[in-house]
PDB file of C-alpha atoms and ligand atoms in Angstrom:
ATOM      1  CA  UNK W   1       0.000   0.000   0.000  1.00  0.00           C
ATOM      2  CA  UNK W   2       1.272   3.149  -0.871  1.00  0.00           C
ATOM      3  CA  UNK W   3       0.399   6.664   0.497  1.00  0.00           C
ATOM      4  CA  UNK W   4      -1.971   7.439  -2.417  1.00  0.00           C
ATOM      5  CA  UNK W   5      -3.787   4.042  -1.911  1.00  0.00           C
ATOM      6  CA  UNK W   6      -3.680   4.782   2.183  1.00  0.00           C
ATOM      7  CA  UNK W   7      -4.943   8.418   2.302  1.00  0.00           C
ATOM      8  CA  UNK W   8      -8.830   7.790   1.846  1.00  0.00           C
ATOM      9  CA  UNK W   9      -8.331   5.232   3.805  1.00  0.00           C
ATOM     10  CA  UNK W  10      -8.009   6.699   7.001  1.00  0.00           C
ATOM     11  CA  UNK W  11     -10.976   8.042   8.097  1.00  0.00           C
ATOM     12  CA  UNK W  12     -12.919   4.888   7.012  1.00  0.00           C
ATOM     13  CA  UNK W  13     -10.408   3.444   9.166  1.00  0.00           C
ATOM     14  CA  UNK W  14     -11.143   5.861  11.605  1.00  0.00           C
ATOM     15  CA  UNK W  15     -14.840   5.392  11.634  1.00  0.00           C
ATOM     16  CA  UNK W  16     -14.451   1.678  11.852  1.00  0.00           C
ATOM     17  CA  UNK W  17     -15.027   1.474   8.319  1.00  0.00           C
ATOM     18  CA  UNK W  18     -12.220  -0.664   7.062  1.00  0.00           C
ATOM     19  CA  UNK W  19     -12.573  -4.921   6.544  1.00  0.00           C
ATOM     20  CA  UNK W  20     -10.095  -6.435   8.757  1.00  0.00           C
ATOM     21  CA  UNK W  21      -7.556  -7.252   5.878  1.00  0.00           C
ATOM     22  CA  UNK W  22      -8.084  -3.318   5.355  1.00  0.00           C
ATOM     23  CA  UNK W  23      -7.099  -2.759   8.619  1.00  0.00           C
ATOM     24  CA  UNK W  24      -4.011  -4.794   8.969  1.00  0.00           C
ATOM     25  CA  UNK W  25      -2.380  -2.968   5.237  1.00  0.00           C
ATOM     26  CA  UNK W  26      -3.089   0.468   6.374  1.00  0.00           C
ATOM     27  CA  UNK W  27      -2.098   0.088   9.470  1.00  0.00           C
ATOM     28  CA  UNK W  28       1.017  -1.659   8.599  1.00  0.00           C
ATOM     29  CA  UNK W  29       1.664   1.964   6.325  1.00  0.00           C
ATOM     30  CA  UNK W  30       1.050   4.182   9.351  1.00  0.00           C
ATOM     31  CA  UNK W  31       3.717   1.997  11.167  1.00  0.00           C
ATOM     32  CA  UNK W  32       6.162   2.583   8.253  1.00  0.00           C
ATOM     33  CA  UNK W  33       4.847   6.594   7.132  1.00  0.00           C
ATOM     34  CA  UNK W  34       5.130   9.072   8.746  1.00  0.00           C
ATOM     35  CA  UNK W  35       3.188  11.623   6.651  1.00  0.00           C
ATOM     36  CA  UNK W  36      -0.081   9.201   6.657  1.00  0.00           C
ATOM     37  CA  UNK W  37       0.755   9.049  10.511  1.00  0.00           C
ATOM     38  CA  UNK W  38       0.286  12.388  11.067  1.00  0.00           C
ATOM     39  CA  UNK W  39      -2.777  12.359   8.690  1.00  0.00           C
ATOM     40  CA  UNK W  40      -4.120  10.065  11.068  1.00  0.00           C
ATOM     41  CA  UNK W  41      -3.443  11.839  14.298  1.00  0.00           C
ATOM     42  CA  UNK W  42      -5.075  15.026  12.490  1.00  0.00           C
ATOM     43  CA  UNK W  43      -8.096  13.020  11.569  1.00  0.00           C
ATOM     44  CA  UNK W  44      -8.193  11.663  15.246  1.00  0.00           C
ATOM     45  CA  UNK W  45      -8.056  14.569  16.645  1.00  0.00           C
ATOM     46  CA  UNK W  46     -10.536  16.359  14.815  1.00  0.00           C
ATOM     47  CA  UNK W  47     -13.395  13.584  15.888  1.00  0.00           C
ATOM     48  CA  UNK W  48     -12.413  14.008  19.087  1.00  0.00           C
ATOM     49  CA  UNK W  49     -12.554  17.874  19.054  1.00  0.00           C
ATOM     50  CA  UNK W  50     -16.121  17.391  17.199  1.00  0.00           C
ATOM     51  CA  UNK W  51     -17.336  15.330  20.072  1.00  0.00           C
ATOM     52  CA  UNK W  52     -16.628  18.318  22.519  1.00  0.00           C
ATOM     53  CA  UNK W  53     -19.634  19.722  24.006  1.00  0.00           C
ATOM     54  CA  UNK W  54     -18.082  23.389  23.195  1.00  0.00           C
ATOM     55  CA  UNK W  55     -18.558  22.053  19.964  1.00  0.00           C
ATOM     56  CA  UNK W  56     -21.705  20.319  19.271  1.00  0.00           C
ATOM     57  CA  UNK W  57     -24.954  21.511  21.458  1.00  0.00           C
ATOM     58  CA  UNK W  58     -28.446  20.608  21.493  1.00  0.00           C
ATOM     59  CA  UNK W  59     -30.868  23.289  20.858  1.00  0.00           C
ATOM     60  CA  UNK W  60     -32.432  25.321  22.874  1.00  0.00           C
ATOM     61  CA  UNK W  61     -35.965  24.331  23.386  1.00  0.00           C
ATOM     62  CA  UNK W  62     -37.408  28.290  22.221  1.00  0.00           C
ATOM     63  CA  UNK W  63     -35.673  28.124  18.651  1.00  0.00           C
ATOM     64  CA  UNK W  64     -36.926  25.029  18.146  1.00  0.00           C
ATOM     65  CA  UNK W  65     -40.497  26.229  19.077  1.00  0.00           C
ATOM     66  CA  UNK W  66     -39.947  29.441  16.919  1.00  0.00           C
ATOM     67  CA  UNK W  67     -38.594  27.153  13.630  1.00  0.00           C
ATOM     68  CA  UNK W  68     -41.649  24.747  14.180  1.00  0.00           C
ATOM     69  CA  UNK W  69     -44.070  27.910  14.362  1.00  0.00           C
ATOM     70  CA  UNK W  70     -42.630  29.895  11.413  1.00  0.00           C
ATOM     71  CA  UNK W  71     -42.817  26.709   9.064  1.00  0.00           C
ATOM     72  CA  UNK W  72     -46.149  26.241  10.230  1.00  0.00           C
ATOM     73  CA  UNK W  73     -47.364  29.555   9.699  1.00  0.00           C
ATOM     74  CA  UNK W  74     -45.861  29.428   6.202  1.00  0.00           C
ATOM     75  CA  UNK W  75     -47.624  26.290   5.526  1.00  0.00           C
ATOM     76  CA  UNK W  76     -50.863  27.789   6.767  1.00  0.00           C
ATOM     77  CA  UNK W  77     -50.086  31.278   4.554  1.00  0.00           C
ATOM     78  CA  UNK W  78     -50.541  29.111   1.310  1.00  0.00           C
ATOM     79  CA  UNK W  79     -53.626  27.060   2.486  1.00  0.00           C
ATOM     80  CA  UNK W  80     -55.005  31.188   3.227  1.00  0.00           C
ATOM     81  CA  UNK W  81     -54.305  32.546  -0.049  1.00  0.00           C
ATOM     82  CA  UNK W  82     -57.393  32.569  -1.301  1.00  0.00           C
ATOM     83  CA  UNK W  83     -59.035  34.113   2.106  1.00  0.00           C
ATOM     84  CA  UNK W  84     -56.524  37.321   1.794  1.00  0.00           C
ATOM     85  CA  UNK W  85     -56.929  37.488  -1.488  1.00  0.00           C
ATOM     86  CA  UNK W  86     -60.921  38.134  -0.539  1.00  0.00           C
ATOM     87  CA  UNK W  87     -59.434  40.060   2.512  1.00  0.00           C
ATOM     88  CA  UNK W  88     -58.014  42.136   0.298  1.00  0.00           C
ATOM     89  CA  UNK W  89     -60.707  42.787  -2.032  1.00  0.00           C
ATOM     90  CA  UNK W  90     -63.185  43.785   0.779  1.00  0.00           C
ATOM     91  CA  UNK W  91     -60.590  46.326   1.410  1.00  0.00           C
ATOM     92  CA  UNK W  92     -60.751  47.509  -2.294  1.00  0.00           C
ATOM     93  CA  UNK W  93     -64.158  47.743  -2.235  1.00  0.00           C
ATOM     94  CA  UNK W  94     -64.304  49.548   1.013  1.00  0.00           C
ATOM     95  CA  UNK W  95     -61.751  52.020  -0.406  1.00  0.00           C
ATOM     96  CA  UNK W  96     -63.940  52.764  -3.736  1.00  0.00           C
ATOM     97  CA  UNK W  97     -66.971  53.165  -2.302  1.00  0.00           C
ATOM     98  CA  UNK W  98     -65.201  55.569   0.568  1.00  0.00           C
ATOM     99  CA  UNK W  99     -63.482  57.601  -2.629  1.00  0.00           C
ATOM    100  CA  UNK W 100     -67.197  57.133  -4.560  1.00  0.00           C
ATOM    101  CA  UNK W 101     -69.537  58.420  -1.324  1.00  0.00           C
ATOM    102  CA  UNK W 102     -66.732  61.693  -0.625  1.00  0.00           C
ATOM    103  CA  UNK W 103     -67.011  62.339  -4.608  1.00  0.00           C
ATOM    104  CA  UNK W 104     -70.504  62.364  -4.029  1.00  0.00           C
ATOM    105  CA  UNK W 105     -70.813  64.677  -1.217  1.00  0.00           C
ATOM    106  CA  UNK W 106     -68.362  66.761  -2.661  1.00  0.00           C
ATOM    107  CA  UNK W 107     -70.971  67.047  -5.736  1.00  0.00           C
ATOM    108  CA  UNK W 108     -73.506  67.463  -3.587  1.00  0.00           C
ATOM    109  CA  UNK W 109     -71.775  70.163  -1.555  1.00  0.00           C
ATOM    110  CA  UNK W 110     -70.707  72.356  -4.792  1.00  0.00           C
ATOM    111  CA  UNK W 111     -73.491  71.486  -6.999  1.00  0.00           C
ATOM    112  CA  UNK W 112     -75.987  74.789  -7.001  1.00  0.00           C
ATOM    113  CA  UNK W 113     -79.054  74.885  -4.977  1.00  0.00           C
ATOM    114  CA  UNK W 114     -82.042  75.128  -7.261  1.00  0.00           C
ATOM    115  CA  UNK W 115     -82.886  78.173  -6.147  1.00  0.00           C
ATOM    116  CA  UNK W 116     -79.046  79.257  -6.784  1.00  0.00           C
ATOM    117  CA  UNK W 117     -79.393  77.330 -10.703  1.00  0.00           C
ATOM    118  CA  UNK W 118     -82.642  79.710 -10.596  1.00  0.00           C
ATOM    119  CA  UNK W 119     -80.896  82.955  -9.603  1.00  0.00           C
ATOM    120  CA  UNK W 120     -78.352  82.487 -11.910  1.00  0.00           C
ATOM    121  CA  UNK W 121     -80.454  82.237 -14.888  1.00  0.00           C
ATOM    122  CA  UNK W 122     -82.374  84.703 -14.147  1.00  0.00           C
ATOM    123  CA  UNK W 123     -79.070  87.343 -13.849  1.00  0.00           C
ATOM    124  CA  UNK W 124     -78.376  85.657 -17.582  1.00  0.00           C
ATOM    125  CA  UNK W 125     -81.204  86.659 -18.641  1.00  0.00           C
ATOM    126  CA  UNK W 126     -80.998  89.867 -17.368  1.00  0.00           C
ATOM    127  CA  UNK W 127     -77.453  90.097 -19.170  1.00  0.00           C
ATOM    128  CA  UNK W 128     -79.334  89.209 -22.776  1.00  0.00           C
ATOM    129  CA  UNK W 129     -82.084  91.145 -22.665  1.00  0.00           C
ATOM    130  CA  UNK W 130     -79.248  94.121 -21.935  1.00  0.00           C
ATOM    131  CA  UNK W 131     -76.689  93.191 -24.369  1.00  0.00           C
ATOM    132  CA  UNK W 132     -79.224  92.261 -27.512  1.00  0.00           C
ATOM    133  CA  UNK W 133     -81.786  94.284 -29.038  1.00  0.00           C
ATOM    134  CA  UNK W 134     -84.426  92.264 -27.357  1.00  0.00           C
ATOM    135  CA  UNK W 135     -85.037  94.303 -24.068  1.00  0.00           C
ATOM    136  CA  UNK W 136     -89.009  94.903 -25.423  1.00  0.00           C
ATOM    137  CA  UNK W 137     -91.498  93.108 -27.414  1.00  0.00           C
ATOM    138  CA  UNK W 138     -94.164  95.796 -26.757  1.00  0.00           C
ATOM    139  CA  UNK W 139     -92.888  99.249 -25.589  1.00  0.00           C
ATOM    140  CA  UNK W 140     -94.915 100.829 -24.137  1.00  0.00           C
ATOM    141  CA  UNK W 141     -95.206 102.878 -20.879  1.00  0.00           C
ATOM    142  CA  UNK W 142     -98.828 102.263 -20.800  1.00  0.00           C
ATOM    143  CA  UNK W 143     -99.577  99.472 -18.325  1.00  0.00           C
ATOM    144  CA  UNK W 144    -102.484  99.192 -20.612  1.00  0.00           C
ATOM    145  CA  UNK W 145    -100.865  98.484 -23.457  1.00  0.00           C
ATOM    146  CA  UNK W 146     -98.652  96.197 -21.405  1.00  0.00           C
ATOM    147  CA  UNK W 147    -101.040  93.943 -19.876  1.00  0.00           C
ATOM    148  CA  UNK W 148    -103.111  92.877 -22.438  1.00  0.00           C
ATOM    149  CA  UNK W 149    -100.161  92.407 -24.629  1.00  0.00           C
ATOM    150  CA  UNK W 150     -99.700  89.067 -22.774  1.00  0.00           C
ATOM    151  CA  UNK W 151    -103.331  87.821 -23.485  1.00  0.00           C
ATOM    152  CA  UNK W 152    -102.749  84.860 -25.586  1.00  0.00           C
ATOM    153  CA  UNK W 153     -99.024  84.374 -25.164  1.00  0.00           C
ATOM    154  CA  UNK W 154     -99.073  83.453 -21.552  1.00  0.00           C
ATOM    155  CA  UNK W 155    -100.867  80.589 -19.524  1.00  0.00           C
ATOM    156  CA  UNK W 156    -101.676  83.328 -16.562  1.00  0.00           C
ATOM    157  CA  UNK W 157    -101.892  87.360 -16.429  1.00  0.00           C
ATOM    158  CA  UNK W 158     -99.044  88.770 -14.970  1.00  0.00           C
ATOM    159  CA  UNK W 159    -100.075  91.834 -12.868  1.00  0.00           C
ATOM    160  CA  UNK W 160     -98.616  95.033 -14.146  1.00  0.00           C
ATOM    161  CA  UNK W 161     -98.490  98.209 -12.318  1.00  0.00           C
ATOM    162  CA  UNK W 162     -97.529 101.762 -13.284  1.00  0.00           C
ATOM    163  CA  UNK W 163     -95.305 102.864 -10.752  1.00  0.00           C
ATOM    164  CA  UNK W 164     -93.902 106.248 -12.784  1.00  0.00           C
ATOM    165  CA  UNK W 165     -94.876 108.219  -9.599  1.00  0.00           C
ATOM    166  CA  UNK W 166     -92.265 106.562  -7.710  1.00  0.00           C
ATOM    167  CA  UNK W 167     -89.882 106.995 -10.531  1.00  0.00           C
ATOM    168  CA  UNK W 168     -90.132 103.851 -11.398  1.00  0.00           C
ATOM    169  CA  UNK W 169     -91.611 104.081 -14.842  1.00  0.00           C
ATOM    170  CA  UNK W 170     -92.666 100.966 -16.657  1.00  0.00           C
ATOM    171  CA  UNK W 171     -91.420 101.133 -20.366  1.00  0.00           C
ATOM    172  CA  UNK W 172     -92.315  97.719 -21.528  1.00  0.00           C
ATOM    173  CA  UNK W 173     -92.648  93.960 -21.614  1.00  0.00           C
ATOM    174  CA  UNK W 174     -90.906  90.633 -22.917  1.00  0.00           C
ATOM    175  CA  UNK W 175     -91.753  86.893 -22.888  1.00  0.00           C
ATOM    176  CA  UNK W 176     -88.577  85.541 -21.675  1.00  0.00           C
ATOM    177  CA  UNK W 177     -88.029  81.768 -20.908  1.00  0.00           C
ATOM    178  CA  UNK W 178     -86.756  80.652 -17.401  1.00  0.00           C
ATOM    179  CA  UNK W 179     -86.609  77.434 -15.564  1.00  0.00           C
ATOM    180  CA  UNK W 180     -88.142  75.746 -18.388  1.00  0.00           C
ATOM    181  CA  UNK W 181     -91.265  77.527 -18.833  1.00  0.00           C
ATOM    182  CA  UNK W 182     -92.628  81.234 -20.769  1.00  0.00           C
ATOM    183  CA  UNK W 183     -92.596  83.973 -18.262  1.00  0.00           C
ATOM    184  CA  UNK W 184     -93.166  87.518 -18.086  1.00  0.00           C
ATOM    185  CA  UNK W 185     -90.740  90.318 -17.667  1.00  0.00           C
ATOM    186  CA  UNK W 186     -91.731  93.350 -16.926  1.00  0.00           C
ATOM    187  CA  UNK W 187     -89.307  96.400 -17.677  1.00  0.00           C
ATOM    188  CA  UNK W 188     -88.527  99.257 -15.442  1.00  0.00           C
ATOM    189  CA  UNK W 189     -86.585 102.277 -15.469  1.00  0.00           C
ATOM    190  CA  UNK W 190     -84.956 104.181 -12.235  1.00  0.00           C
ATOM    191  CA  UNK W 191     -83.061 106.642 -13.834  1.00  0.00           C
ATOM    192  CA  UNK W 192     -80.353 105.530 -16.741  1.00  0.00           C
ATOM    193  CA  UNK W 193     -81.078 101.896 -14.790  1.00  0.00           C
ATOM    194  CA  UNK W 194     -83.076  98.748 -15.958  1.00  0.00           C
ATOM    195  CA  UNK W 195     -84.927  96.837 -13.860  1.00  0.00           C
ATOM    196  CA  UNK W 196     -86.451  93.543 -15.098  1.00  0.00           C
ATOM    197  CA  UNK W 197     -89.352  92.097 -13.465  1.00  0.00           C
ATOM    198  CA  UNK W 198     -89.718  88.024 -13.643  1.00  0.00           C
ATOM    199  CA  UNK W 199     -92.997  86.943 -13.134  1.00  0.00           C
ATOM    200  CA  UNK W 200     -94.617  83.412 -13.380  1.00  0.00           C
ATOM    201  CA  UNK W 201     -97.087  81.776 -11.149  1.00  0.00           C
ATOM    202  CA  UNK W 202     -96.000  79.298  -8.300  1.00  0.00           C
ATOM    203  CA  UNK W 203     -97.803  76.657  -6.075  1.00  0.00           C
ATOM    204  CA  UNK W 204     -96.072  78.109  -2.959  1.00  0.00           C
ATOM    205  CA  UNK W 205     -96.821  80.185   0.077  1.00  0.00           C
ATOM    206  CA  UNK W 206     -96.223  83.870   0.216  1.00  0.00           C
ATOM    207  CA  UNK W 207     -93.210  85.078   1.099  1.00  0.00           C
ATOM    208  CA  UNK W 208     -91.174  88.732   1.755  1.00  0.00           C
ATOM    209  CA  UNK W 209     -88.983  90.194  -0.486  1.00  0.00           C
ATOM    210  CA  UNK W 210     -85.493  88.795  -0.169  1.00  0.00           C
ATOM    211  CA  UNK W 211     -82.235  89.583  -0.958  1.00  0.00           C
ATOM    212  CA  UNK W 212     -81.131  86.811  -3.036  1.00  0.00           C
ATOM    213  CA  UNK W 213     -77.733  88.406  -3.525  1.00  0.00           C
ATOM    214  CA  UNK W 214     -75.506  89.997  -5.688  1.00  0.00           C
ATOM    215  CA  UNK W 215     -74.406  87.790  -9.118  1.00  0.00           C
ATOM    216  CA  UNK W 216     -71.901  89.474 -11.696  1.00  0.00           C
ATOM    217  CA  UNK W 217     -72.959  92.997 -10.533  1.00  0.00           C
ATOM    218  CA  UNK W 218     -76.596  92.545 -10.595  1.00  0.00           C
ATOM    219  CA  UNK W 219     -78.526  92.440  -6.886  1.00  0.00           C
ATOM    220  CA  UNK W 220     -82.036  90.128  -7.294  1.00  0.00           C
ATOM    221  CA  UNK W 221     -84.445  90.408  -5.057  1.00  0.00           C
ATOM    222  CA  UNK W 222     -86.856  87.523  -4.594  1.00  0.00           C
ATOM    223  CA  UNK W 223     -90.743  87.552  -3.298  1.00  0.00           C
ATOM    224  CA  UNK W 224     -94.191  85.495  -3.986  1.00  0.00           C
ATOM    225  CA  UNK W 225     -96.987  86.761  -3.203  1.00  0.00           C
ATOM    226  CA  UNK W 226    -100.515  85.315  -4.843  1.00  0.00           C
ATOM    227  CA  UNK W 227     -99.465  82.072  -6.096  1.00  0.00           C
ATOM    228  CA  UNK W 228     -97.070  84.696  -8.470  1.00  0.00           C
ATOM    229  CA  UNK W 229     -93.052  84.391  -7.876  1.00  0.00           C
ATOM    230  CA  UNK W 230     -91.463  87.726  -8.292  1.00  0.00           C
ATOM    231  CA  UNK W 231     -87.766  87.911  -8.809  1.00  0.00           C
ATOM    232  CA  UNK W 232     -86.375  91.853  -9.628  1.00  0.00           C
ATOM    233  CA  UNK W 233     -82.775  91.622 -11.179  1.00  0.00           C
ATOM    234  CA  UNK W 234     -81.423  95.139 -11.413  1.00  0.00           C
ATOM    235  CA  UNK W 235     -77.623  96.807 -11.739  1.00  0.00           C
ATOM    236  CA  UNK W 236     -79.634  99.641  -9.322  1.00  0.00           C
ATOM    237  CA  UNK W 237     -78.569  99.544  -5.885  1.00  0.00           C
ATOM    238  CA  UNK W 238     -79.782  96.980  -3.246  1.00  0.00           C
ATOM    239  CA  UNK W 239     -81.604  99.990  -1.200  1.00  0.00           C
ATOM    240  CA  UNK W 240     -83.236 101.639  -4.460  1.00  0.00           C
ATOM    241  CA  UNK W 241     -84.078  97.864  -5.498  1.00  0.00           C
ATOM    242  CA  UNK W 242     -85.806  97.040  -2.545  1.00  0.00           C
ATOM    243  CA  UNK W 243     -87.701 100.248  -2.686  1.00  0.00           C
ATOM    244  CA  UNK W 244     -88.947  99.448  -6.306  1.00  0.00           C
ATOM    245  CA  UNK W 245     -89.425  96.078  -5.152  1.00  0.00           C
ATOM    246  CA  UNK W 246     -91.964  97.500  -2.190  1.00  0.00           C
ATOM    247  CA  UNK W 247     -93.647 100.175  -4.773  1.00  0.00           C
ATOM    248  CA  UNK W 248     -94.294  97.511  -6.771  1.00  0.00           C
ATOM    249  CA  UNK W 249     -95.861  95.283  -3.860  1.00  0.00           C
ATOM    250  CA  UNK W 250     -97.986  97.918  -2.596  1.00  0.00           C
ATOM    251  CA  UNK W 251     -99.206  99.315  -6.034  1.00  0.00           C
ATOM    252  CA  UNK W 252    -102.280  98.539  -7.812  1.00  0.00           C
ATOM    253  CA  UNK W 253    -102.982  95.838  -9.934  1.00  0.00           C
ATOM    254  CA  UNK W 254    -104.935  96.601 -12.881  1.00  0.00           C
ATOM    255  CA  UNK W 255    -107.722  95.113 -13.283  1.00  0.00           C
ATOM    256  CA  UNK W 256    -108.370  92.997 -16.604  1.00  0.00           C
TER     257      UNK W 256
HETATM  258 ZN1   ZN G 301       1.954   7.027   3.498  1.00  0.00          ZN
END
């Protein structure tokens, strides 16, 4: 046996490996070789140092515990998949209909009241009647000219008053078309000032005259009185509005 032949053969030898006739050539080559001697030696005393309990250690009952749990839980992860995966879309959901109900409050907050939407197409309309050459369709500052002027191109008889002794003086009227229906405006001077005069009847209670507000320069005052709404859109003045607003209340209605 030479040392190439003997060299894997000693830590089967070692490890009580080796067939006796094994045993006897190898050893017989230690005896004589130094260099596979020392081999040995090395290999012995690296089993030994193995077998040390510095070196080799049991584990501690908690890691063991914590190794069992974590493979368990990973088993258990893939046997839930499909329960997140409906965990998770519950959460979607719950997120669009959070985004989908603010939207819609948000809509709701900023859309326009009706009687806003109402306001503002009445100021519009104001606005046209100024800027085209369609302020009159009968000019007259004859409230009986005016009134019966309407006959036939209405569904009701807007009252019209003369109210040129408060300086008001009525110069004409229009058929104008607001919240989807015909409705009478009534024109008004105060000076080098327009007023227009919405009138159509309402199924609602009476009510005061009312500072809607102020829209793009032009205040609108708001009242019903006789199953008739009365909105006055005017660049006059709030105060000098609201006077021509109560002239007009308390004057007289002609009489068809
Ligand atoms: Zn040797």
């Amino acid at each position: 046996m030479n040392c190439q032949q003997a060299k894997p053969l000693i830590d089967a030898y070692d490890d009580g490996e080796l067939d006796a006739a094994g045993i006897l050539e190898l050893e017989k080559h230690i005896h004589d070789c130094p260099g596979c001697a020392l081999a040995w030696r090395n290999a012995q005393t690296l089993k030994k140092s193995l077998k040390q309990d510095s070196l080799f250690f049991t584990a501690p009952t908690e890691l063991r515990r914590a190794i069992k749990a974590e493979l368990r839980s990973q088993i258990e992860t893939k046997s839930r998949w499909s329960f997140f995966n409906w965990n998770w879309l519950t959460a979607a959901t719950t997120s669009f209909a959070t985004v989908c109900l603010a939207l819609l409050l948000t809509l709701t907050l900023t859309r326009p009241s009706a009687e806003q939407r109402l306001t503002q197409e009445i100021v519009s309309s104001n606005i046209r009647s100024l800027m085209a050459d369609h302020m009159l369709d009968v000019v007259s500052t004859d409230q009986h000219t005016v009134k019966p002027w309407f006959n036939g191109k209405l569904d009701f008889s807007p009252p019209v008053k003369d109210l040129s002794a408060q300086e008001f003086p009525l110069i004409g009227g229009r058929l104008d078309y607001i919240g989807g229906r015909s409705v009478a405006a009534l024109i008004f001077h105060r000076n080098k000032h327009v007023i227009n005069l919405f009138i159509w009847p309402v199924n609602e209670k009476d009510s005061k005259p009312t500072v809607v507000g102020s829209i793009q320069g032009y205040n609108v005052i708001h009242w019903s009185e006789a199953n008739m709404t009365f909105w006055a859109v005017s660049d006059l003045n709030e105060k000098e509005l609201m006077e021509f607003v109560q002239d007009f209340a308390a004057g007289e209605t002609l009489k068809p």
